[in-house]
Amino acid sequence: MTAPDAGRGIWDGEETRTFTGLPRDSFRILHVSTGNVCRSPITERLTRHALADRLGDPLWGGVVVESAGTWGHEGAPMEANAETVLAEFGADASGFTGRELLDEHVIMADLVLTATRDHRQQVISMGHSAGLRTFTLKEFTRLVKAIDPATLPPLEEGLVMRARALVRAAAALRGWLLAPTAEADEVFDPYGAPLPFFRSIGDEINEALDPVVTALTGVPARA
């Protein structure tokens, strides 16, 4: 297990997946792709944008949204076309730097959403009991759509409690609701592609995120 540096706090056990000095009442979402310069940055920032839009709170009730790459370009800027796509959605792309996926990112995450099945397998292979909380984005969307929102804790009981219940419910459904095709759970890599393809990937990610954020917050997207 890779220990975090002192500036990130002290690891106090995998049971809680938190660091001393960080709030215990938080829920961390980690988006994973390959280079952490295209798909996962778009997904990270669209998730943040959607949460802020639904809840009107920059802290989103304790939800932390991050991203990393299995072959992450550490310190690299987001691809210019990815920034353009985010701007067209009204999402903030500023201040982003790429990260390589590390043990500590997986340990801290309450939910890991990957671009592809290969990414999911790489996260799970890192250990840290990640299997029950790691899904491809589209897989998680499919499972979430099958969950009755009335079975989740109301938002009044806290967004973190609702989010954890959502992950447990999705994990329980896995194996029962299979993808129609293998490709149905994949978000393809737009790296090096022209802007129109980036836009299509952005639309795909945004469409997949919408039911997830709705289930998480209990608040539908604005018309």
Tab-separated table of C-alpha atoms in Angstrom:
chain	number	residue	atom	x	y	z
A	1	MET	CA	0.000	0.000	0.000
A	2	THR	CA	1.382	3.373	-0.947
A	3	ALA	CA	1.252	5.797	1.973
A	4	PRO	CA	0.213	9.379	1.317
A	5	ASP	CA	2.581	12.188	2.044
A	6	ALA	CA	2.288	14.083	5.276
A	7	GLY	CA	0.546	16.988	3.617
A	8	ARG	CA	-2.396	14.780	2.660
A	9	GLY	CA	-2.974	13.482	6.185
A	10	ILE	CA	-2.299	10.142	7.828
A	11	TRP	CA	-3.977	6.960	6.664
A	12	ASP	CA	-6.066	5.518	9.497
A	13	GLY	CA	-7.305	2.257	8.011
A	14	GLU	CA	-9.025	0.841	4.929
A	15	GLU	CA	-12.289	0.293	6.777
A	16	THR	CA	-13.111	3.987	6.626
A	17	ARG	CA	-11.074	4.975	3.539
A	18	THR	CA	-10.370	8.382	5.043
A	19	PHE	CA	-7.293	10.278	6.103
A	20	THR	CA	-6.814	11.916	9.458
A	21	GLY	CA	-7.406	15.629	8.980
A	22	LEU	CA	-10.003	15.142	6.227
A	23	PRO	CA	-13.754	15.175	6.942
A	24	ARG	CA	-15.164	11.741	7.683
A	25	ASP	CA	-18.568	12.803	6.384
A	26	SER	CA	-17.372	12.993	2.783
A	27	PHE	CA	-17.944	10.879	-0.310
A	28	ARG	CA	-15.198	10.763	-2.905
A	29	ILE	CA	-15.865	10.014	-6.571
A	30	LEU	CA	-12.831	9.102	-8.672
A	31	HIS	CA	-13.065	9.137	-12.477
A	32	VAL	CA	-10.418	7.063	-14.263
A	33	SER	CA	-9.276	6.946	-17.883
A	34	THR	CA	-5.877	6.359	-19.526
A	35	GLY	CA	-3.973	9.637	-19.760
A	36	ASN	CA	-6.182	11.782	-17.502
A	37	VAL	CA	-6.197	14.520	-20.128
A	38	CYS	CA	-9.431	13.791	-22.089
A	39	ARG	CA	-12.200	11.517	-20.824
A	40	SER	CA	-11.697	11.573	-17.068
A	41	PRO	CA	-11.171	15.362	-16.884
A	42	ILE	CA	-14.357	15.891	-18.899
A	43	THR	CA	-16.232	13.502	-16.607
A	44	GLU	CA	-14.786	15.046	-13.450
A	45	ARG	CA	-15.685	18.594	-14.388
A	46	LEU	CA	-19.131	17.700	-15.788
A	47	THR	CA	-19.897	15.886	-12.527
A	48	ARG	CA	-18.875	18.918	-10.497
A	49	HIS	CA	-20.902	21.181	-12.766
A	50	ALA	CA	-24.001	18.996	-12.484
A	51	LEU	CA	-23.754	18.747	-8.693
A	52	ALA	CA	-23.416	22.502	-8.339
A	53	ASP	CA	-26.323	23.017	-10.733
A	54	ARG	CA	-28.616	20.649	-8.790
A	55	LEU	CA	-27.606	21.625	-5.261
A	56	GLY	CA	-26.429	25.214	-5.654
A	57	ASP	CA	-23.651	24.534	-3.151
A	58	PRO	CA	-19.949	24.607	-4.100
A	59	LEU	CA	-19.244	21.921	-1.474
A	60	TRP	CA	-22.031	19.636	-2.757
A	61	GLY	CA	-22.877	18.276	0.676
A	62	GLY	CA	-19.508	16.631	1.214
A	63	VAL	CA	-18.989	15.102	-2.236
A	64	VAL	CA	-15.414	15.338	-3.589
A	65	VAL	CA	-14.927	14.683	-7.319
A	66	GLU	CA	-11.466	13.856	-8.690
A	67	SER	CA	-9.816	12.004	-11.571
A	68	ALA	CA	-6.633	10.151	-12.493
A	69	GLY	CA	-5.200	8.057	-15.328
A	70	THR	CA	-3.858	4.508	-15.443
A	71	TRP	CA	-1.058	5.938	-17.612
A	72	GLY	CA	-1.666	9.439	-16.349
A	73	HIS	CA	0.381	12.348	-17.660
A	74	GLU	CA	1.374	13.711	-14.262
A	75	GLY	CA	1.052	17.492	-14.200
A	76	ALA	CA	-0.136	17.723	-17.809
A	77	PRO	CA	-2.872	20.159	-18.834
A	78	MET	CA	-6.210	18.989	-20.117
A	79	GLU	CA	-6.439	18.545	-23.887
A	80	ALA	CA	-7.538	21.781	-25.577
A	81	ASN	CA	-10.533	20.090	-27.231
A	82	ALA	CA	-11.635	18.761	-23.850
A	83	GLU	CA	-11.518	22.297	-22.455
A	84	THR	CA	-13.607	23.511	-25.384
A	85	VAL	CA	-16.222	20.815	-24.788
A	86	LEU	CA	-16.459	21.704	-21.108
A	87	ALA	CA	-16.832	25.393	-21.934
A	88	GLU	CA	-19.722	24.545	-24.262
A	89	PHE	CA	-21.456	22.809	-21.348
A	90	GLY	CA	-20.775	25.813	-19.134
A	91	ALA	CA	-18.417	23.766	-16.939
A	92	ASP	CA	-15.177	25.066	-15.441
A	93	ALA	CA	-11.990	23.566	-16.884
A	94	SER	CA	-9.575	25.863	-15.040
A	95	GLY	CA	-6.819	24.685	-12.718
A	96	PHE	CA	-6.730	21.116	-13.970
A	97	THR	CA	-3.527	19.054	-13.974
A	98	GLY	CA	-3.235	15.382	-14.902
A	99	ARG	CA	-2.478	12.708	-12.321
A	100	GLU	CA	-1.186	9.154	-12.476
A	101	LEU	CA	-3.485	6.714	-10.662
A	102	LEU	CA	-1.960	5.760	-7.310
A	103	ASP	CA	-2.937	3.393	-4.528
A	104	GLU	CA	-3.988	6.277	-2.317
A	105	HIS	CA	-6.509	7.513	-4.908
A	106	VAL	CA	-8.231	4.121	-4.940
A	107	ILE	CA	-8.069	3.761	-1.161
A	108	MET	CA	-9.734	7.125	-0.608
A	109	ALA	CA	-12.452	6.690	-3.234
A	110	ASP	CA	-15.967	5.676	-2.236
A	111	LEU	CA	-16.917	5.276	-5.897
A	112	VAL	CA	-14.600	4.722	-8.864
A	113	LEU	CA	-16.081	5.291	-12.331
A	114	THR	CA	-13.905	4.279	-15.265
A	115	ALA	CA	-14.081	4.988	-18.976
A	116	THR	CA	-13.665	1.343	-20.031
A	117	ARG	CA	-13.774	-2.214	-18.713
A	118	ASP	CA	-9.981	-2.419	-18.983
A	119	HIS	CA	-9.656	0.594	-16.701
A	120	ARG	CA	-12.091	-1.002	-14.262
A	121	GLN	CA	-10.028	-4.184	-14.207
A	122	GLN	CA	-6.814	-2.234	-13.640
A	123	VAL	CA	-8.351	-0.436	-10.657
A	124	ILE	CA	-9.669	-3.683	-9.180
A	125	SER	CA	-6.289	-5.376	-9.690
A	126	MET	CA	-4.718	-2.755	-7.422
A	127	GLY	CA	-6.560	-4.332	-4.507
A	128	HIS	CA	-7.833	-2.240	-1.585
A	129	SER	CA	-11.243	-3.991	-1.738
A	130	ALA	CA	-12.061	-1.865	-4.773
A	131	GLY	CA	-14.260	-4.381	-6.577
A	132	LEU	CA	-17.603	-3.461	-5.011
A	133	ARG	CA	-17.108	0.264	-5.575
A	134	THR	CA	-15.581	0.262	-9.059
A	135	PHE	CA	-17.734	0.394	-12.207
A	136	THR	CA	-17.451	1.718	-15.704
A	137	LEU	CA	-19.411	4.953	-15.968
A	138	LYS	CA	-21.970	3.450	-18.340
A	139	GLU	CA	-22.291	0.293	-16.260
A	140	PHE	CA	-23.040	2.377	-13.178
A	141	THR	CA	-25.587	4.419	-15.123
A	142	ARG	CA	-27.379	1.258	-16.246
A	143	LEU	CA	-27.523	-0.081	-12.694
A	144	VAL	CA	-28.612	3.228	-11.192
A	145	LYS	CA	-31.531	3.452	-13.612
A	146	ALA	CA	-32.860	0.189	-12.156
A	147	ILE	CA	-32.780	1.441	-8.548
A	148	ASP	CA	-35.998	2.790	-7.054
A	149	PRO	CA	-35.109	6.243	-5.633
A	150	ALA	CA	-37.626	5.657	-2.846
A	151	THR	CA	-35.321	2.949	-1.450
A	152	LEU	CA	-32.500	5.458	-0.938
A	153	PRO	CA	-32.140	7.660	2.145
A	154	PRO	CA	-33.749	11.076	1.615
A	155	LEU	CA	-31.430	13.983	0.935
A	156	GLU	CA	-32.408	15.418	4.315
A	157	GLU	CA	-30.405	12.618	5.925
A	158	GLY	CA	-27.314	13.780	4.081
A	159	LEU	CA	-25.897	13.426	0.611
A	160	VAL	CA	-23.052	11.200	1.824
A	161	MET	CA	-25.415	8.619	3.318
A	162	ARG	CA	-27.530	8.626	0.158
A	163	ALA	CA	-24.445	8.241	-2.058
A	164	ARG	CA	-23.125	5.281	-0.091
A	165	ALA	CA	-26.521	3.578	-0.247
A	166	LEU	CA	-26.606	4.142	-4.011
A	167	VAL	CA	-23.241	2.406	-4.475
A	168	ARG	CA	-24.323	-0.549	-2.333
A	169	ALA	CA	-27.548	-0.905	-4.306
A	170	ALA	CA	-25.714	-0.752	-7.640
A	171	ALA	CA	-23.180	-3.365	-6.512
A	172	ALA	CA	-26.018	-5.679	-5.485
A	173	LEU	CA	-27.534	-5.470	-8.974
A	174	ARG	CA	-24.302	-6.195	-10.837
A	175	GLY	CA	-24.486	-9.604	-12.462
A	176	TRP	CA	-28.254	-9.329	-12.832
A	177	LEU	CA	-28.371	-6.445	-15.295
A	178	LEU	CA	-25.859	-7.180	-18.013
A	179	ALA	CA	-24.859	-4.883	-20.858
A	180	PRO	CA	-26.490	-5.699	-24.228
A	181	THR	CA	-23.013	-5.663	-25.806
A	182	ALA	CA	-19.468	-5.399	-24.479
A	183	GLU	CA	-19.061	-1.997	-26.128
A	184	ALA	CA	-22.157	-0.646	-24.354
A	185	ASP	CA	-20.105	-0.060	-21.199
A	186	GLU	CA	-17.241	1.742	-22.972
A	187	VAL	CA	-16.448	5.406	-23.525
A	188	PHE	CA	-13.971	5.519	-26.403
A	189	ASP	CA	-10.800	7.590	-26.294
A	190	PRO	CA	-10.936	10.870	-28.264
A	191	TYR	CA	-7.222	11.615	-27.789
A	192	GLY	CA	-5.868	13.189	-30.966
A	193	ALA	CA	-9.309	13.318	-32.591
A	194	PRO	CA	-10.899	16.475	-34.033
A	195	LEU	CA	-13.287	18.613	-32.011
A	196	PRO	CA	-16.511	17.051	-33.391
A	197	PHE	CA	-15.500	13.657	-31.975
A	198	PHE	CA	-14.659	15.261	-28.621
A	199	ARG	CA	-18.115	16.833	-28.665
A	200	SER	CA	-19.731	13.446	-29.282
A	201	ILE	CA	-17.773	11.966	-26.354
A	202	GLY	CA	-18.773	14.922	-24.187
A	203	ASP	CA	-22.433	14.364	-25.059
A	204	GLU	CA	-22.052	10.649	-24.305
A	205	ILE	CA	-20.492	11.327	-20.905
A	206	ASN	CA	-23.034	13.994	-20.029
A	207	GLU	CA	-25.910	11.671	-20.934
A	208	ALA	CA	-24.451	8.916	-18.769
A	209	LEU	CA	-23.897	11.264	-15.827
A	210	ASP	CA	-27.401	12.729	-15.780
A	211	PRO	CA	-29.237	9.773	-14.167
A	212	VAL	CA	-26.319	9.231	-11.777
A	213	VAL	CA	-26.397	12.793	-10.468
A	214	THR	CA	-30.201	12.714	-10.332
A	215	ALA	CA	-30.144	9.539	-8.224
A	216	LEU	CA	-27.360	10.909	-6.058
A	217	THR	CA	-29.042	14.224	-5.295
A	218	GLY	CA	-32.705	13.424	-5.800
A	219	VAL	CA	-32.871	16.522	-7.970
A	220	PRO	CA	-33.516	16.248	-11.737
A	221	ALA	CA	-31.652	18.358	-14.260
A	222	ARG	CA	-33.112	21.732	-15.074
A	223	ALA	CA	-35.311	21.766	-18.128
